[in-house]
């Protein structure tokens, strides 16, 4: 097994079939985000030759061509499972090893915060943004999707968007009825970058925007992403998701996002900081300003899902008497809903 031309593992198995993938249960664990959970299977056919079956999203390649379903390797073959290259052959083996774990890229995580902003579709959707996390982000009509699109043309689990591991992103059709379109072409899976337009069916189109990226409309949040919309638990209450980090250089941009989002109508707001890595005094000053605006309207703001570092800053600034913090969105919405009933 090679990576970037360097041998990272060499060994033998005495079984007739081995499974390769990112799953810890695989015979050969390929620990890289571009490798699927169960990526491929290699087995010895009845005639003694080797067969290779691809089960992945990103593909396996034999002689530069993508493997479609199953191919015969004969007695030996070299298959690329990017970023790895597998050299497999038949030998007489006396002992089989334990599961083999092959590490992925050992360089720092290349994840960059990103979001999708909808540029075409129903009026209620256009302009809305959804933050994307480091794991697989589901797009669909089902309420458990990270990008929740409750529209008839959207399948329950329409697509997924996830990091490619090198700062890029991948969008994948997850068996939708109306398909996924990238830059005008229908795809099963495709790599996307900041500024690319992705269609979920033909009616709804989003643009990928990355923090510090080069999206076509010139927006640049520097180090955070922002999304805003009604809570699924109570549509009278809005929820803002902020991911990444905010400091004195980007706090004005965050303030601008909140000013535009809450407009003159929002009264009750939950700010979800689950994917928020750090925030200094200037960032918390933005939250205080939003809270004051909502209080003047007779509303309220709750911060939820604060990570350890953000919570430590919150406590060091002694903001417990200034900003309300709750465990999660459900707890915050339940409290605000009860408040609305009393009004």
XYZ file of C-alpha atoms in Angstrom, residues 44-157:
114
model
C -10.164 -14.805 -4.792
C -12.496 -16.116 -7.495
C -13.149 -19.886 -7.954
C -10.623 -20.012 -10.809
C -7.919 -18.636 -8.496
C -7.823 -15.136 -9.990
C -8.393 -11.911 -8.070
C -11.558 -9.847 -8.400
C -12.066 -6.271 -7.195
C -15.461 -4.656 -6.459
C -15.901 -0.950 -5.835
C -18.557 0.083 -3.268
C -17.515 3.713 -2.825
C -18.718 7.233 -3.489
C -15.419 8.663 -4.723
C -14.386 5.671 -6.791
C -11.489 3.282 -7.322
C -9.302 3.432 -10.431
C -7.582 0.721 -12.446
C -5.071 1.937 -15.044
C -6.495 5.436 -14.682
C -10.077 4.396 -15.380
C -12.805 4.298 -12.769
C -13.900 0.804 -11.743
C -17.575 0.241 -12.497
C -18.898 -2.380 -10.090
C -16.490 -5.354 -10.452
C -13.311 -6.065 -12.439
C -10.938 -9.032 -12.681
C -7.311 -8.396 -11.711
C -6.023 -11.794 -12.794
C -3.129 -12.848 -10.573
C -2.137 -9.321 -9.580
C -3.156 -5.707 -10.036
C -2.650 -2.116 -8.912
C -5.749 -0.142 -7.933
C -5.855 3.508 -6.865
C -8.126 4.333 -3.913
C -7.210 7.978 -3.692
C -5.005 9.030 -1.957
C -3.767 5.429 -1.647
C -2.470 2.961 -4.238
C -3.084 -0.724 -3.610
C -0.757 -3.332 -5.109
C -2.396 -6.760 -4.651
C -1.302 -10.228 -5.732
C -1.830 -13.908 -4.858
C 0.722 -15.694 -2.661
C 0.798 -18.827 -0.571
C 0.405 -17.533 2.969
C 0.694 -19.430 6.245
C -0.681 -16.886 8.694
C -3.133 -14.039 8.417
C -2.671 -10.717 10.255
C -5.036 -8.764 12.413
C -6.940 -5.843 10.956
C -4.515 -3.353 9.434
C -4.935 0.369 10.098
C -3.350 2.683 7.534
C -3.290 6.353 8.575
C -4.425 9.105 6.296
C -2.840 12.500 5.900
C -0.882 13.415 9.010
C -0.893 17.121 8.215
C -3.226 19.403 10.237
C -6.931 19.178 9.415
C -7.639 21.119 6.224
C -11.280 21.768 7.165
C -12.434 25.297 6.447
C -15.830 26.481 7.698
C -18.344 26.791 4.880
C -22.026 27.249 4.201
C -24.485 26.982 1.345
C -26.527 30.044 0.406
C -29.670 29.540 -1.660
C -29.795 31.723 -4.754
C -32.821 30.272 -6.545
C -36.038 28.650 -5.351
C -39.128 29.549 -3.313
C -39.141 33.096 -1.937
C -38.983 31.784 1.634
C -35.694 30.016 0.845
C -33.729 32.443 -1.335
C -31.048 34.205 0.674
C -31.046 31.676 3.504
C -27.749 30.065 4.480
C -26.930 26.787 6.218
C -23.604 26.149 7.922
C -21.780 22.942 6.976
C -20.054 20.822 9.602
C -16.924 18.683 9.460
C -18.918 15.453 9.061
C -21.511 14.483 6.451
C -24.231 17.140 6.073
C -27.528 15.720 4.839
C -29.730 17.783 2.529
C -33.397 16.904 2.347
C -36.994 17.147 3.479
C -36.488 14.995 6.574
C -36.323 17.080 9.751
C -33.074 15.424 10.838
C -31.207 16.843 7.828
C -28.585 19.505 8.520
C -29.820 21.411 5.448
C -33.576 21.109 5.905
C -35.522 21.871 2.714
C -39.214 21.238 3.303
C -40.353 21.485 -0.317
C -42.215 18.939 -2.526
C -39.443 18.707 -5.147
C -36.895 17.665 -2.513
C -36.506 14.031 -1.440
C -36.423 13.124 2.252
C -32.690 12.490 2.032
